[in-house]
mmCIF file of C-alpha atoms and ligand atoms in Angstrom:
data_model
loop_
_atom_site.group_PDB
_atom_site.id
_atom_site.type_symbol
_atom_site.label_atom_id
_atom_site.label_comp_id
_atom_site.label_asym_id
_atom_site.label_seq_id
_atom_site.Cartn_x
_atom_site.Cartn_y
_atom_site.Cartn_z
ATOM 1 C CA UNK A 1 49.937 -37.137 30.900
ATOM 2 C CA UNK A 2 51.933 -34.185 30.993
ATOM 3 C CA UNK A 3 54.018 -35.513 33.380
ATOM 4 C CA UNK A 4 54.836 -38.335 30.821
ATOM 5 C CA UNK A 5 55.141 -35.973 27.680
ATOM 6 C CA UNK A 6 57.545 -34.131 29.429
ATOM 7 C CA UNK A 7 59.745 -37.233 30.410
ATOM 8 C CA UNK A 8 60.273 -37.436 26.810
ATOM 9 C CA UNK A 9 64.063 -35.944 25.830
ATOM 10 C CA UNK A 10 63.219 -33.962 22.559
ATOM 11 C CA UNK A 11 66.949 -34.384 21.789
ATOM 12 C CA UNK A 12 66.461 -38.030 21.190
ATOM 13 C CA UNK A 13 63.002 -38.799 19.842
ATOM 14 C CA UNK A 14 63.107 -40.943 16.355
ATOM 15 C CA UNK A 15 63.362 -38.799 13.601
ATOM 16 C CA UNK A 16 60.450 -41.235 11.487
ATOM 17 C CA UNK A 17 57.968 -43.306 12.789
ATOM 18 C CA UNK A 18 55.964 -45.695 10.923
ATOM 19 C CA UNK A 19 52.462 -47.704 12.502
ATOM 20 C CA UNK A 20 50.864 -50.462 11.480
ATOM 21 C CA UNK A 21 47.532 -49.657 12.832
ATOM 22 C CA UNK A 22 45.784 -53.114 13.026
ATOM 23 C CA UNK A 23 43.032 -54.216 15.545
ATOM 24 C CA UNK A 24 39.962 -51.986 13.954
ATOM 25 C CA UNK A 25 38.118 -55.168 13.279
ATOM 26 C CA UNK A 26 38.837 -56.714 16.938
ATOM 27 C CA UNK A 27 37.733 -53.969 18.551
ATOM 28 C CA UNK A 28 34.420 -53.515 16.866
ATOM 29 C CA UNK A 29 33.684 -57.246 17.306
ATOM 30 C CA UNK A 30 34.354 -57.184 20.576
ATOM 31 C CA UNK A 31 31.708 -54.438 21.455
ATOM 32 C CA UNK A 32 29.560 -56.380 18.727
ATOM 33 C CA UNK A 33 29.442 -53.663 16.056
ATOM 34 C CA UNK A 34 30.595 -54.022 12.314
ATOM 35 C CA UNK A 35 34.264 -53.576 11.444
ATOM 36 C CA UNK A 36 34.050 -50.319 9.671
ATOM 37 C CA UNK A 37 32.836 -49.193 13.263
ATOM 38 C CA UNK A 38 36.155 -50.193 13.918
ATOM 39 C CA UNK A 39 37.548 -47.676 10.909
ATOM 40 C CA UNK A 40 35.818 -44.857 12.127
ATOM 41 C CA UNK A 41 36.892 -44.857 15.721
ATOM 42 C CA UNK A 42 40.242 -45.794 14.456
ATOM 43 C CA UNK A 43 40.051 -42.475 12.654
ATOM 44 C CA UNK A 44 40.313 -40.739 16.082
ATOM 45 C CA UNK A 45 43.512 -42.740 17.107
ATOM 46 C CA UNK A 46 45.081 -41.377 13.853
ATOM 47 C CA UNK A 47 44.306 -37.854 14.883
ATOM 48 C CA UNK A 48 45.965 -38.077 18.580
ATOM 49 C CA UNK A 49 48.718 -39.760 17.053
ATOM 50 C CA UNK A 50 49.400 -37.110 14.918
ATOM 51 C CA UNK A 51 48.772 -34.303 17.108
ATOM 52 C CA UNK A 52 51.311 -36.650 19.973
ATOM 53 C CA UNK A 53 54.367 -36.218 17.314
ATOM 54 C CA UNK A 54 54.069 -33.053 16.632
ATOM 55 C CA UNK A 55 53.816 -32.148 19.960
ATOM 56 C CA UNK A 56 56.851 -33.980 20.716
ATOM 57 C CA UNK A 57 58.640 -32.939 17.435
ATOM 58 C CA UNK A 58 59.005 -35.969 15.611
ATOM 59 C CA UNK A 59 59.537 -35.033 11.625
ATOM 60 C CA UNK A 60 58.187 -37.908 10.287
ATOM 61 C CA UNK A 61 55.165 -40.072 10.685
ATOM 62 C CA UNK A 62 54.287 -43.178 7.730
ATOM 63 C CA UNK A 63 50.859 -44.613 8.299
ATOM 64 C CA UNK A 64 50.184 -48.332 7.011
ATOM 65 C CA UNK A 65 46.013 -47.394 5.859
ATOM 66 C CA UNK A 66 45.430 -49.607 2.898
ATOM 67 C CA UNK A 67 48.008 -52.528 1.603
ATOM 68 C CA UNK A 68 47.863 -54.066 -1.936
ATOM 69 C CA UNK A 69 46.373 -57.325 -0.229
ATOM 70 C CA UNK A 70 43.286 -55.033 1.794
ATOM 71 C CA UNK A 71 41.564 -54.956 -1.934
ATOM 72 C CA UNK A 72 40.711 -58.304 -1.088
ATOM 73 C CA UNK A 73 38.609 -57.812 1.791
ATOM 74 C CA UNK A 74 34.899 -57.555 1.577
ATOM 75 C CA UNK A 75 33.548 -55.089 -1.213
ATOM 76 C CA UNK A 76 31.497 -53.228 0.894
ATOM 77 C CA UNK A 77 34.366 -52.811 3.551
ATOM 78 C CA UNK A 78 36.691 -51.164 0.830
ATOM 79 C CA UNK A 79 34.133 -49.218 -0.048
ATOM 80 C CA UNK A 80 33.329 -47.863 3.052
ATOM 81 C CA UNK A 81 37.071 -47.691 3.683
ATOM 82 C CA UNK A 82 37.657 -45.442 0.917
ATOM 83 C CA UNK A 83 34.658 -43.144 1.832
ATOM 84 C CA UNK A 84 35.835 -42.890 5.529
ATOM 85 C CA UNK A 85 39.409 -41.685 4.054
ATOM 86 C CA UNK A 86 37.949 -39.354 1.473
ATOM 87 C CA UNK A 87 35.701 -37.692 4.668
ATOM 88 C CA UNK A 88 38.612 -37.707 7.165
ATOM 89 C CA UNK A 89 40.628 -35.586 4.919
ATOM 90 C CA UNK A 90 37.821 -33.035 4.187
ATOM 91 C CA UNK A 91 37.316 -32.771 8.077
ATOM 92 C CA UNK A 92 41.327 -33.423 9.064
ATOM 93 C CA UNK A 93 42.367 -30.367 6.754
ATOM 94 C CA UNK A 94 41.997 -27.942 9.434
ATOM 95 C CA UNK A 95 43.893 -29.488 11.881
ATOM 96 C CA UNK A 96 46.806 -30.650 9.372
ATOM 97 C CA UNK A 97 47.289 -26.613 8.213
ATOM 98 C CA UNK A 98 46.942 -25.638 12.540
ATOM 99 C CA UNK A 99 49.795 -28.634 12.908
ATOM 100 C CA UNK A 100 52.223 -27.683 10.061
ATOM 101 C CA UNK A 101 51.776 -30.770 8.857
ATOM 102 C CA UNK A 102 52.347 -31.745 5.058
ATOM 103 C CA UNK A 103 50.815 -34.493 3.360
ATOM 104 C CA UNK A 104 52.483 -37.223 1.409
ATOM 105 C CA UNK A 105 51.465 -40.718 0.244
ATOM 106 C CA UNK A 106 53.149 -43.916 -1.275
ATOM 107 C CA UNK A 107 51.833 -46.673 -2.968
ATOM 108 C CA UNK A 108 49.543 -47.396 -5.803
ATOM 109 C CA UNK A 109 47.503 -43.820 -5.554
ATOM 110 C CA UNK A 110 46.282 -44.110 -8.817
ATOM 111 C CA UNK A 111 44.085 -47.995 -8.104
ATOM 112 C CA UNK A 112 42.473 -46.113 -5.378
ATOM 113 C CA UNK A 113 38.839 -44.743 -6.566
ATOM 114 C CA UNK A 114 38.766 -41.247 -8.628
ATOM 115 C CA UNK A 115 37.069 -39.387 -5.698
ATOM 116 C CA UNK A 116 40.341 -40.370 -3.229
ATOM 117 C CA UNK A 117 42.864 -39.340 -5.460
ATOM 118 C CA UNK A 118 41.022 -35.694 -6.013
ATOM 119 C CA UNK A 119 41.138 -35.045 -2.389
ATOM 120 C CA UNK A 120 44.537 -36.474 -1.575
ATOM 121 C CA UNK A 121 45.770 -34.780 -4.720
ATOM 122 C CA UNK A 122 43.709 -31.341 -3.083
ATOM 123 C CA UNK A 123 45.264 -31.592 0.590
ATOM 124 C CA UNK A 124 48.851 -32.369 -0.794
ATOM 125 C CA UNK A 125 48.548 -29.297 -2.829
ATOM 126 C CA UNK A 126 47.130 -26.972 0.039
ATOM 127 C CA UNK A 127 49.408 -28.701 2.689
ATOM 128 C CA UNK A 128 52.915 -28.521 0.689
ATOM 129 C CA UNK A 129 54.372 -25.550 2.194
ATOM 130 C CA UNK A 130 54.189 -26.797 6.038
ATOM 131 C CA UNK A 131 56.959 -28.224 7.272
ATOM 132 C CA UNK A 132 56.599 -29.481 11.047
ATOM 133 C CA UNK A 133 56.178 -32.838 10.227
ATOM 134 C CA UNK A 134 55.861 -35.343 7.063
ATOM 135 C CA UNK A 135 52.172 -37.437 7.122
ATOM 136 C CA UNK A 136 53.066 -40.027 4.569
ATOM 137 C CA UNK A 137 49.621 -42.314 4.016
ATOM 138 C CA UNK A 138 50.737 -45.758 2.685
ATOM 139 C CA UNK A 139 47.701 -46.404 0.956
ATOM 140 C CA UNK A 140 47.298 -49.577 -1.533
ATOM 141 C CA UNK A 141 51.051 -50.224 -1.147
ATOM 142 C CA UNK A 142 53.229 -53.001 -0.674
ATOM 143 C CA UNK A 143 56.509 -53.364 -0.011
ATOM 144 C CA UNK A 144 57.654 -55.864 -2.262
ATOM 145 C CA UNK A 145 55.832 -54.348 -5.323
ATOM 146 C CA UNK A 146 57.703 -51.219 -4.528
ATOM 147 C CA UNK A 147 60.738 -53.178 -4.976
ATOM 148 C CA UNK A 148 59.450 -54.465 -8.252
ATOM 149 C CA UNK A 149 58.915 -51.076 -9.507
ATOM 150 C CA UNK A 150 62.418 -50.278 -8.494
ATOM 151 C CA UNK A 151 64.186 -52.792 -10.241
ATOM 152 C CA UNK A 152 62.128 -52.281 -13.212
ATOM 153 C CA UNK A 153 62.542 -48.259 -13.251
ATOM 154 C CA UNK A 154 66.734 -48.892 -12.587
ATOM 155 C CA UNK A 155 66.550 -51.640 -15.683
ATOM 156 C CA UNK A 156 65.252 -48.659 -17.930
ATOM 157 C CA UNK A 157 67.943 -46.838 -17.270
ATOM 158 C CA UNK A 158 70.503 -49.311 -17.940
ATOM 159 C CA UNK A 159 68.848 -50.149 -21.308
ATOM 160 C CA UNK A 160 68.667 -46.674 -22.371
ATOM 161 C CA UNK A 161 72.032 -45.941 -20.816
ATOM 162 C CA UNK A 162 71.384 -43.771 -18.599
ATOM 163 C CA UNK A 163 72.721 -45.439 -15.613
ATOM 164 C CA UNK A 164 75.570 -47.733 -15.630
ATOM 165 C CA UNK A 165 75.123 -51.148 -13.711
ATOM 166 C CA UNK A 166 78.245 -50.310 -11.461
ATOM 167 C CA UNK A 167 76.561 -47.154 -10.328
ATOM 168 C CA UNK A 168 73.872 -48.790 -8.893
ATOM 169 C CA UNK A 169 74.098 -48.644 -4.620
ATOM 170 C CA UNK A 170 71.832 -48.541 -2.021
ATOM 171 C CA UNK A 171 71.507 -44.649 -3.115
ATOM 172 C CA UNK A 172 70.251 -45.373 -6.111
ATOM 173 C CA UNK A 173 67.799 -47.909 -4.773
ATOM 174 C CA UNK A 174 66.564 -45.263 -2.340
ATOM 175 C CA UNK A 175 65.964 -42.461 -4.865
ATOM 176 C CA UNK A 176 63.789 -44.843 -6.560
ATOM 177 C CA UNK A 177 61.482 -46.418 -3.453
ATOM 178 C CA UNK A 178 57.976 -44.500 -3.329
ATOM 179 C CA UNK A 179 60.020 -43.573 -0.146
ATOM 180 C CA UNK A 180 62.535 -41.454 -2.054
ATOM 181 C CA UNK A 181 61.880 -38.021 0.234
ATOM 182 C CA UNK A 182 61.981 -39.561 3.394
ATOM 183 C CA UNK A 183 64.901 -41.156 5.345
ATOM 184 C CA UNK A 184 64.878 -44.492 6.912
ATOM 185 C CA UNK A 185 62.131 -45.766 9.575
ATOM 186 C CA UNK A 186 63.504 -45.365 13.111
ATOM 187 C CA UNK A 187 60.888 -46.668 14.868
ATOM 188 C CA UNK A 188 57.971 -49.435 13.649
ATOM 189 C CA UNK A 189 55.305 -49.602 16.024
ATOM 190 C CA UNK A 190 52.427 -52.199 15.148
ATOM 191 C CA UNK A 191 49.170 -52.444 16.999
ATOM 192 C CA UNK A 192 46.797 -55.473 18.335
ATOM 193 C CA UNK A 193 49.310 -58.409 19.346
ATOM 194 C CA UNK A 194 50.388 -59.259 16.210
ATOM 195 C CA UNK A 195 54.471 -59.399 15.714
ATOM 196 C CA UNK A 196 54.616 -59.164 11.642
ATOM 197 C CA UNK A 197 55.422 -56.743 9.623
ATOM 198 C CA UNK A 198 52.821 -57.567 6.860
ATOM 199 C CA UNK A 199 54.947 -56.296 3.255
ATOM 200 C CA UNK A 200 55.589 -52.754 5.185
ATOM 201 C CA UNK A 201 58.181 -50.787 3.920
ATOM 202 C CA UNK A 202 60.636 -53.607 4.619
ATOM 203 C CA UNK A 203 63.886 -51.898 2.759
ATOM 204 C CA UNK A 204 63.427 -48.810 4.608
ATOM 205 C CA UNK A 205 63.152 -50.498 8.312
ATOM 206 C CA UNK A 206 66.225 -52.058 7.858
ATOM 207 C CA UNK A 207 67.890 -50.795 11.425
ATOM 208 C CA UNK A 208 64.586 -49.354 12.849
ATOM 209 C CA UNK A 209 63.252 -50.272 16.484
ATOM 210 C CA UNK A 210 60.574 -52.349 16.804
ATOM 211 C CA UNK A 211 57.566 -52.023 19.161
ATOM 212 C CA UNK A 212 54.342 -54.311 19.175
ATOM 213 C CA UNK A 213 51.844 -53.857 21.695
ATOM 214 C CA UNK A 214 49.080 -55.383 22.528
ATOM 215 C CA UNK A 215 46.407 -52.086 22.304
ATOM 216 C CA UNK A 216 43.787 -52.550 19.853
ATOM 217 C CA UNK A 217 44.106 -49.562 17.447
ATOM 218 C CA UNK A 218 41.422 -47.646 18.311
ATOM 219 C CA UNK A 219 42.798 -47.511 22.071
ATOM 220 C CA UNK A 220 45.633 -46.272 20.747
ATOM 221 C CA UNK A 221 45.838 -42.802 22.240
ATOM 222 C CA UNK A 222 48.378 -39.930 23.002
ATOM 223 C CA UNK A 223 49.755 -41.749 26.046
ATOM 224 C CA UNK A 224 50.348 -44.923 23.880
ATOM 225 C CA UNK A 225 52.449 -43.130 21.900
ATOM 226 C CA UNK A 226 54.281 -41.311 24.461
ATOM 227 C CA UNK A 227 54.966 -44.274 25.844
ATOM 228 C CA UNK A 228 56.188 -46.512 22.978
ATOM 229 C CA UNK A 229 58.722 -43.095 22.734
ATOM 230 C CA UNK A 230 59.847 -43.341 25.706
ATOM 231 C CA UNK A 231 60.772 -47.169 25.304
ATOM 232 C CA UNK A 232 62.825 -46.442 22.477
ATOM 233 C CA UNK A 233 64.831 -43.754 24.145
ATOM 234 C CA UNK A 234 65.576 -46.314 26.453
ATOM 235 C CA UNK A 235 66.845 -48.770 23.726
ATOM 236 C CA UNK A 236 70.237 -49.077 22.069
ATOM 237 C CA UNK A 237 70.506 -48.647 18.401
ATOM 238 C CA UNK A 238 74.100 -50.226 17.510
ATOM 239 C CA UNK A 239 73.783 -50.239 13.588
ATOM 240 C CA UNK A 240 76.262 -53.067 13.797
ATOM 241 C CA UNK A 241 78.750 -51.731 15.768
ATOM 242 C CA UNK A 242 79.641 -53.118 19.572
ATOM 243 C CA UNK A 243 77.941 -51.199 22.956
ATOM 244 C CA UNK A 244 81.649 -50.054 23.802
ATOM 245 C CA UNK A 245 81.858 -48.373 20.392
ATOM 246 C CA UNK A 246 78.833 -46.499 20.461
ATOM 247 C CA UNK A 247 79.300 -45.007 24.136
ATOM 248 C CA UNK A 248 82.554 -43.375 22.790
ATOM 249 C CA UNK A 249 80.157 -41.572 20.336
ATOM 250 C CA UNK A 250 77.847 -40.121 22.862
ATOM 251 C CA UNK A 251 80.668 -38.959 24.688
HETATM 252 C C1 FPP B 301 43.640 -52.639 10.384
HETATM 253 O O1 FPP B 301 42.654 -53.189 11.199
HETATM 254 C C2 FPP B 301 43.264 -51.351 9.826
HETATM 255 C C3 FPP B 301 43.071 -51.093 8.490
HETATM 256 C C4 FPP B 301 43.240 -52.089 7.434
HETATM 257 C C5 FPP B 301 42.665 -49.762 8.013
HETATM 258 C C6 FPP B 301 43.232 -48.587 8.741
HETATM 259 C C7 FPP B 301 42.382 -47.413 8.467
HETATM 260 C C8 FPP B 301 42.029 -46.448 9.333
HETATM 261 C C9 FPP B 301 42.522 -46.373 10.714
HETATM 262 C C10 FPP B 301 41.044 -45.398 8.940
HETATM 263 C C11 FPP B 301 41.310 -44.596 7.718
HETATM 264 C C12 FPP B 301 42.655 -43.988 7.656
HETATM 265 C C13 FPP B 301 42.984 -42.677 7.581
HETATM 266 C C14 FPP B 301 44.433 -42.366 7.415
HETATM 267 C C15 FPP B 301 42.049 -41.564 7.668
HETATM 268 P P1 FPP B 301 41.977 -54.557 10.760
HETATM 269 O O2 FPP B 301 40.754 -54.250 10.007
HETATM 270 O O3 FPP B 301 42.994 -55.394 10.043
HETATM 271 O O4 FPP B 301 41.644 -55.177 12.161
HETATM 272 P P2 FPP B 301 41.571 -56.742 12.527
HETATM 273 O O5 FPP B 301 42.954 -57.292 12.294
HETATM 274 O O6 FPP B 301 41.196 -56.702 13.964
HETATM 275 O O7 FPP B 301 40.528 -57.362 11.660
#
């Protein structure tokens, strides 16, 4: 594994990833336990990942946990959603502060149950001074809803003039999106065989790499990730522009 960490050129890892970590309720069927069996080990998979880019130094990591379409699942597998989040970041504290990692969410924070927010709110506050790499939780968010909010926050300000309609560019859009502190998605890796990107941040992946394997997420592990790294380093990102154009640029 070291071997394969090391194949990695630091020079040209993505600057943010994004996961959609599906497959929890797969894998737990398939050893013929209940899905939130599938949560909790998928809890671990979250922590390698996480300890795999910062040990590769990658700045940014956005994890899908909880769309606006999840509140629909079973009651009792919210709930016990919600718990397992609350008690991973009492136990992950530690290891964020030993990482240098800060904490940041986006989405709906504040439909999420009284006892998340607290301890979200708590390891934000304690985590805001490290600077190795961005954790952004995407928890009860969706992508399309975070456009609505957009173009409802820019209408304000054109009604109360404080934005003129010719102003408004892809800038302004940005530094509206829940997204607003972090750059584009480079690289969108999604878990479990499924090839969809499910209301994910779908502005911000715009010219990002995608990568779908067929791992369950819970058997997602360091090497996974290395891996998936290493495939993008092997793509070519174009943004538009012909293969003859870019190899003058790395020239
Ligand atoms: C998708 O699998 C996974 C989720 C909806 C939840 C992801 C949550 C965690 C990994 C644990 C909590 C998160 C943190 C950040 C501590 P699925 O249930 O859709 O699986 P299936 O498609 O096989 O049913």
């Amino acid at each position: 594994m070291e071997a394969l960490k090391n194949s990695i050129l630091k020079n040209k890892v993505p600057t943010h990833i994004a996961i959609i970590m599906d497959g929890n309720g797969r894998w737990a069927k398939l050893k013929n336990k209940p899905r939130i069996f599938g949560h909790k080990n998928g809890v671990n998979s979250v922590r390698e990942t996480i300890e795999a880019c910062g040990d590769i130094g990658i700045e940014y990591l956005t994890l899908y946990a909880f769309s606006t379409e999840n509140w629909n699942r079973p009651k009792l597998e919210v709930k016990t959603l919600m718990a397992l989040l609350v008690s991973s970041l009492k136990k992950e504290l530690k290891i964020l502060q030993e990482n240098n990692i800060k904490l940041n969410t986006i989405g709906n924070i504040n439909d999420l149950p009284k006892s998340a927010q607290k301890e979200l709110k708590e390891v934000i506050e304690k985590t805001k001074n490290n600077n190795a790499l961005t954790l952004t939780l995407a928890l009860s968010y969706g992508s399309r809803d975070e456009i609505v909010n957009v173009i409802k926050n820019i209408s304000k300000k054109v009604v109360n003039n404080e934005l003129q309609i010719e102003e408004i560019d892809e800038n302004i859009i940005n530094n509206h999106l829940y997204t607003f502190s972090l750059p584009d998605v480079d690289f969108l890796i999604r878990t479990s065989g499924e090839k969809r990107i499910s209301n994910f941040l779908l502005w911000q992946i715009a010219y990002a790499e995608m990568y779908f394997t067929n791992t369950l997420w819970p058997d997602f592990k360091k090497e996974n990730l290395y891996n998936a790294v290493l495939e993008y380093q092997h793509r070519e990102r174009r943004f538009g522009k012909t293969s003859e154009q870019i190899e003058k640029i790395n020239e």
